[in-house]
CSV table of C-alpha atoms in Angstrom, one decimal:
chain,number,residue,atom,x,y,z
A,274,UNK,CA,7.5,-15.4,-0.6
A,275,UNK,CA,8.0,-19.1,0.0
A,276,UNK,CA,5.9,-21.5,2.1
A,277,UNK,CA,9.2,-23.4,2.8
A,278,UNK,CA,10.3,-20.8,5.3
A,279,UNK,CA,8.4,-20.6,8.6
A,280,UNK,CA,6.5,-17.5,9.7
A,281,UNK,CA,9.0,-15.3,11.6
A,282,UNK,CA,8.8,-14.7,15.3
A,283,UNK,CA,6.9,-11.6,16.4
A,284,UNK,CA,9.2,-8.5,16.8
A,285,UNK,CA,9.6,-6.6,20.0
A,286,UNK,CA,6.4,-4.4,20.3
A,287,UNK,CA,6.5,-0.9,18.9
A,288,UNK,CA,3.5,1.4,19.3
A,289,UNK,CA,1.6,3.1,17.9
A,290,UNK,CA,1.7,1.8,14.3
A,291,UNK,CA,-0.8,1.6,11.4
A,292,UNK,CA,-0.1,-0.8,8.5
A,293,UNK,CA,-0.9,1.5,5.6
A,294,UNK,CA,-1.2,-1.2,3.0
A,295,UNK,CA,-1.7,-5.0,3.3
A,296,UNK,CA,-3.7,-7.7,1.7
A,297,UNK,CA,-5.3,-9.8,4.5
A,298,UNK,CA,-7.2,-12.0,2.1
A,299,UNK,CA,-3.8,-13.1,0.6
A,300,UNK,CA,-2.5,-13.7,4.1
A,301,UNK,CA,-5.3,-16.3,4.7
A,302,UNK,CA,-8.1,-14.3,6.3
A,303,UNK,CA,-11.4,-15.6,5.1
A,304,UNK,CA,-14.1,-14.9,7.8
A,305,UNK,CA,-14.6,-12.7,10.9
A,306,UNK,CA,-12.7,-15.1,13.1
A,307,UNK,CA,-9.6,-15.3,11.0
A,308,UNK,CA,-9.6,-11.5,10.4
A,309,UNK,CA,-9.8,-10.9,14.1
A,310,UNK,CA,-7.0,-13.4,14.8
A,311,UNK,CA,-4.7,-11.7,12.2
A,312,UNK,CA,-5.4,-8.2,13.7
A,313,UNK,CA,-4.9,-9.6,17.2
A,314,UNK,CA,-1.4,-10.8,16.2
A,315,UNK,CA,-0.7,-7.3,14.9
A,316,UNK,CA,-2.2,-5.6,18.0
A,317,UNK,CA,0.1,-7.7,20.2
A,318,UNK,CA,3.2,-5.9,18.8
A,319,UNK,CA,1.7,-2.4,18.6
A,320,UNK,CA,0.0,-2.3,15.2
A,321,UNK,CA,-3.4,-0.7,16.1
A,322,UNK,CA,-5.1,-0.6,12.7
A,323,UNK,CA,-4.5,-1.7,9.1
A,324,UNK,CA,-5.7,-0.9,5.6
A,325,UNK,CA,-6.5,-4.0,3.6
A,326,UNK,CA,-6.2,-3.3,-0.2
A,327,UNK,CA,-8.0,-4.9,-3.2
A,328,UNK,CA,-6.5,-5.5,-6.6
A,329,UNK,CA,-9.6,-7.2,-8.2
A,330,UNK,CA,-13.3,-7.2,-7.6
A,331,UNK,CA,-13.4,-10.3,-5.5
A,332,UNK,CA,-10.7,-8.8,-3.2
A,333,UNK,CA,-12.6,-5.5,-3.1
A,334,UNK,CA,-15.8,-7.2,-1.9
A,335,UNK,CA,-13.8,-9.0,0.8
A,336,UNK,CA,-11.9,-5.9,1.9
A,337,UNK,CA,-15.2,-4.0,2.5
A,338,UNK,CA,-16.6,-7.0,4.3
A,339,UNK,CA,-13.6,-7.4,6.5
A,340,UNK,CA,-13.6,-3.7,7.4
A,341,UNK,CA,-17.2,-4.0,8.5
A,342,UNK,CA,-16.5,-7.1,10.5
A,343,UNK,CA,-13.6,-5.5,12.5
A,344,UNK,CA,-13.3,-1.9,13.5
A,345,UNK,CA,-9.5,-2.1,13.4
A,346,UNK,CA,-9.6,-2.9,9.7
A,347,UNK,CA,-10.1,-0.3,6.9
A,348,UNK,CA,-10.3,-1.0,3.2
A,349,UNK,CA,-9.1,0.4,-0.2
A,350,UNK,CA,-10.7,-0.8,-3.4
A,351,UNK,CA,-9.7,-0.6,-7.1
A,352,UNK,CA,-8.6,-2.8,-10.0
A,353,UNK,CA,-4.9,-3.2,-10.1
A,354,UNK,CA,-3.3,-1.7,-13.2
A,355,UNK,CA,-2.5,-5.1,-14.7
A,356,UNK,CA,-6.2,-5.9,-14.5
A,357,UNK,CA,-7.4,-2.6,-16.0
A,358,UNK,CA,-8.6,-4.6,-19.1
A,359,UNK,CA,-11.4,-5.9,-16.8
A,360,UNK,CA,-12.7,-2.4,-16.0
A,361,UNK,CA,-16.0,-2.6,-17.9
A,362,UNK,CA,-19.2,-0.8,-17.0
A,363,UNK,CA,-20.3,-3.4,-14.6
A,364,UNK,CA,-17.0,-3.4,-12.8
A,365,UNK,CA,-17.0,0.4,-12.6
A,366,UNK,CA,-20.5,0.4,-11.1
A,367,UNK,CA,-19.6,-2.1,-8.5
A,368,UNK,CA,-16.3,-0.4,-7.6
A,369,UNK,CA,-18.2,2.9,-7.2
A,370,UNK,CA,-20.7,1.3,-4.8
A,371,UNK,CA,-17.9,-0.4,-2.8
A,372,UNK,CA,-15.7,2.7,-2.7
A,373,UNK,CA,-18.5,4.7,-1.3
A,374,UNK,CA,-18.7,2.5,1.8
A,375,UNK,CA,-17.7,4.5,5.0
A,376,UNK,CA,-15.1,1.9,5.9
A,377,UNK,CA,-13.3,2.4,2.6
A,378,UNK,CA,-10.6,5.0,3.2
A,379,UNK,CA,-8.9,5.1,-0.3
A,380,UNK,CA,-9.3,4.3,-3.9
A,381,UNK,CA,-6.5,1.9,-4.8
A,382,UNK,CA,-4.4,0.3,-5.7
A,383,UNK,CA,-4.4,1.8,-9.1
A,384,UNK,CA,-1.7,3.3,-11.3
A,385,UNK,CA,0.7,2.0,-14.0
A,386,UNK,CA,2.8,-1.1,-14.2
A,387,UNK,CA,5.2,-1.3,-17.1
A,388,UNK,CA,6.9,-4.4,-15.8
A,389,UNK,CA,4.3,-7.1,-16.5
A,390,UNK,CA,2.9,-6.3,-20.0
A,391,UNK,CA,4.3,-8.9,-22.4
A,392,UNK,CA,5.4,-11.1,-19.4
A,393,UNK,CA,2.1,-11.9,-17.8
A,394,UNK,CA,-0.7,-13.6,-19.7
A,395,UNK,CA,-3.8,-11.5,-19.8
A,396,UNK,CA,-2.1,-8.4,-18.5
A,397,UNK,CA,-3.6,-5.1,-19.4
A,398,UNK,CA,-1.7,-3.1,-22.0
A,399,UNK,CA,-0.3,0.3,-21.4
A,400,UNK,CA,-3.2,2.2,-23.0
A,401,UNK,CA,-5.7,0.2,-21.0
A,402,UNK,CA,-3.8,0.9,-17.8
A,403,UNK,CA,-3.7,4.6,-18.5
A,404,UNK,CA,-7.4,4.7,-19.2
A,405,UNK,CA,-8.2,2.7,-16.0
A,406,UNK,CA,-5.9,5.0,-14.0
A,407,UNK,CA,-7.7,8.1,-15.2
A,408,UNK,CA,-11.0,6.6,-14.2
A,409,UNK,CA,-9.8,5.7,-10.7
A,410,UNK,CA,-8.4,9.3,-10.3
A,411,UNK,CA,-11.8,10.7,-11.2
A,412,UNK,CA,-13.5,8.3,-8.8
A,413,UNK,CA,-11.2,9.3,-5.9
A,414,UNK,CA,-11.9,13.0,-6.6
A,415,UNK,CA,-15.7,12.5,-6.8
A,416,UNK,CA,-15.7,10.6,-3.5
A,417,UNK,CA,-13.3,12.9,-1.8
A,418,UNK,CA,-11.0,9.9,-0.9
A,419,UNK,CA,-7.3,9.4,-1.1
A,420,UNK,CA,-5.8,7.8,-4.2
A,421,UNK,CA,-3.5,4.9,-3.5
A,422,UNK,CA,-0.9,4.4,-6.3
A,423,UNK,CA,0.9,1.3,-7.6
A,424,UNK,CA,3.9,2.4,-9.7
A,425,UNK,CA,6.3,0.0,-11.3
A,426,UNK,CA,8.8,1.2,-13.8
A,427,UNK,CA,6.4,4.0,-15.0
A,428,UNK,CA,7.6,7.1,-13.1
A,429,UNK,CA,7.4,9.7,-15.9
A,430,UNK,CA,4.1,8.6,-17.4
A,431,UNK,CA,2.4,8.1,-14.1
A,432,UNK,CA,3.2,11.6,-12.9
A,433,UNK,CA,2.2,13.0,-16.3
A,434,UNK,CA,-1.2,11.3,-16.1
A,435,UNK,CA,-1.7,12.6,-12.5
A,436,UNK,CA,-0.8,16.1,-13.4
A,437,UNK,CA,-2.9,16.0,-16.5
A,438,UNK,CA,-6.0,14.7,-14.7
A,439,UNK,CA,-5.4,16.8,-11.6
A,440,UNK,CA,-4.5,14.8,-8.5
A,441,UNK,CA,-6.9,14.3,-5.6
A,442,UNK,CA,-6.1,16.2,-2.3
A,443,UNK,CA,-4.3,13.1,-1.0
A,444,UNK,CA,-2.2,10.8,-3.0
A,445,UNK,CA,-0.3,7.8,-1.6
A,446,UNK,CA,2.5,6.1,-3.4
A,447,UNK,CA,2.3,2.6,-1.9
A,448,UNK,CA,5.5,0.6,-1.6
A,449,UNK,CA,7.5,3.4,-3.0
A,450,UNK,CA,10.3,1.8,-5.0
A,451,UNK,CA,11.8,4.6,-7.2
A,452,UNK,CA,14.9,6.7,-6.8
A,453,UNK,CA,15.7,10.0,-5.1
A,454,UNK,CA,14.7,12.1,-8.1
A,455,UNK,CA,11.2,10.5,-8.2
A,456,UNK,CA,10.9,10.9,-4.4
A,457,UNK,CA,11.6,14.6,-4.6
A,458,UNK,CA,9.2,15.1,-7.6
A,459,UNK,CA,6.5,13.5,-5.4
A,460,UNK,CA,7.4,15.5,-2.4
A,461,UNK,CA,7.2,18.7,-4.4
A,462,UNK,CA,3.6,17.8,-5.3
A,463,UNK,CA,2.8,17.0,-1.7
A,464,UNK,CA,2.3,13.3,-2.4
A,465,UNK,CA,2.7,10.8,0.5
A,466,UNK,CA,5.3,8.0,0.2
A,467,UNK,CA,4.7,4.7,1.9
A,468,UNK,CA,7.7,2.4,2.5
A,469,UNK,CA,7.5,-1.4,2.8
A,470,UNK,CA,10.0,-4.1,3.8
A,471,UNK,CA,12.1,-3.4,0.6
A,472,UNK,CA,13.6,-0.4,2.4
A,473,UNK,CA,15.4,-2.9,4.7
A,474,UNK,CA,17.1,-4.6,1.7
A,475,UNK,CA,20.7,-3.7,1.7
A,476,UNK,CA,20.9,-3.9,-2.1
A,477,UNK,CA,18.1,-1.4,-2.6
A,478,UNK,CA,20.5,1.4,-2.8
A,479,UNK,CA,18.5,4.0,-4.7
A,480,UNK,CA,15.3,3.3,-2.7
A,481,UNK,CA,17.2,3.7,0.6
A,482,UNK,CA,18.7,7.0,-0.5
A,483,UNK,CA,15.2,8.2,-1.5
A,484,UNK,CA,13.8,7.2,1.9
A,485,UNK,CA,16.2,9.5,3.6
A,486,UNK,CA,14.8,12.5,1.7
A,487,UNK,CA,11.1,12.3,2.5
A,488,UNK,CA,9.9,14.9,5.1
A,489,UNK,CA,8.2,13.6,8.2
A,490,UNK,CA,4.8,14.8,7.2
A,491,UNK,CA,4.8,12.8,4.0
A,492,UNK,CA,5.9,9.3,5.1
A,493,UNK,CA,4.0,6.1,5.8
A,494,UNK,CA,5.0,2.6,6.6
A,495,UNK,CA,3.3,-0.6,5.3
A,496,UNK,CA,3.8,-4.4,5.0
A,497,UNK,CA,2.2,-5.1,1.6
A,498,UNK,CA,1.8,-8.5,3.2
A,499,UNK,CA,2.0,-11.3,2.3
A,500,UNK,CA,4.8,-9.9,0.0
A,501,UNK,CA,8.0,-8.1,0.6
A,502,UNK,CA,8.9,-9.5,4.0
A,503,UNK,CA,11.6,-7.4,5.6
A,504,UNK,CA,15.3,-8.4,6.1
A,505,UNK,CA,16.4,-10.8,7.5
A,506,UNK,CA,13.2,-12.8,6.8
A,507,UNK,CA,13.0,-12.5,3.0
A,508,UNK,CA,11.2,-15.5,1.5
A,509,UNK,CA,9.1,-16.0,4.6
A,510,UNK,CA,5.4,-15.2,4.8
A,511,UNK,CA,4.7,-11.5,5.7
A,512,UNK,CA,1.8,-10.3,7.8
A,513,UNK,CA,0.9,-7.0,9.6
A,514,UNK,CA,2.5,-8.1,12.8
A,515,UNK,CA,5.9,-7.8,11.0
A,516,UNK,CA,5.5,-4.1,10.6
A,517,UNK,CA,7.8,-3.1,13.6
A,518,UNK,CA,10.7,-4.8,11.7
A,519,UNK,CA,10.2,-2.4,8.8
A,520,UNK,CA,9.7,0.6,10.9
A,521,UNK,CA,12.9,0.0,12.8
A,522,UNK,CA,14.9,-0.5,9.6
A,523,UNK,CA,13.4,2.8,8.2
A,524,UNK,CA,14.2,4.6,11.4
A,525,UNK,CA,17.8,3.4,11.4
A,526,UNK,CA,18.2,4.5,7.8
A,527,UNK,CA,16.7,8.0,8.5
A,528,UNK,CA,18.6,8.2,11.8
A,529,UNK,CA,15.4,8.7,13.8
A,530,UNK,CA,14.2,7.3,17.0
A,531,UNK,CA,11.9,4.4,16.2
A,532,UNK,CA,9.2,5.3,18.7
A,533,UNK,CA,9.1,8.9,17.4
A,534,UNK,CA,8.9,7.7,13.8
A,535,UNK,CA,6.2,5.3,14.7
A,536,UNK,CA,4.2,8.2,16.2
A,537,UNK,CA,4.9,10.3,13.0
A,538,UNK,CA,3.8,7.6,10.6
A,539,UNK,CA,0.7,6.8,12.6
A,540,UNK,CA,-0.4,10.4,12.8
A,541,UNK,CA,0.2,10.7,9.0
A,542,UNK,CA,-2.0,7.6,8.4
A,543,UNK,CA,-4.8,9.0,10.5
A,544,UNK,CA,-4.6,12.3,8.7
A,545,UNK,CA,-4.4,10.9,5.2
A,546,UNK,CA,-7.0,8.2,5.6
A,547,UNK,CA,-9.2,10.2,7.9
A,548,UNK,CA,-9.2,7.5,10.6
């Protein structure tokens, strides 16, 4: 994402839609007024609700606040796998309290990230990530809430941990980025795959092939804003109002009617998140 590119024009409206994963704090929302303005922009193009996701404690606190400020906003809370080295007893206690809030619809994003260790200063190591992932799985099961997964270059180990721990009833692979083999392994387990703007990238060949294989009942759509702005706006700021661009790209890829796919993904989001 680059601030040098202007924010894209709103797409042609497409309804109904739910943004299954976004970060409204990183999009600039700071108070009830700015949260409402962001959601209003999304509503104007058919995005009825959104799930704002935390990757650290500060973001978790804000996500829960925002979800209580605006009834069109829901929250997911966790420590991102790269921050699993900060999951001490105090952090666990606070996350448990936050995750129990009725406006929190998932525990996430958690999982494994094998890309950043050794590249990012202060990044949690693999063992710390696995330990943190196991704790978040247990939390989701204890609260009876979906588990929202971040997976980067860790397909085999991530599935192994999930199976070893026993997955919650609902598991969402946010911003699915793996190949067809991983997609089918997830489908066989009944996991839900959520697709972001990366599915519109013409060079994402393996991901695009994977997206064709996911059954209707296991598919979601998200922005992961302010990141992963869909084609042809790569490098511009992303926000929930951009979701129709991604949905239409996904529908074209899957050879589905966009309105029908919008209805499918919205029904899935309501079922999975319980909203």
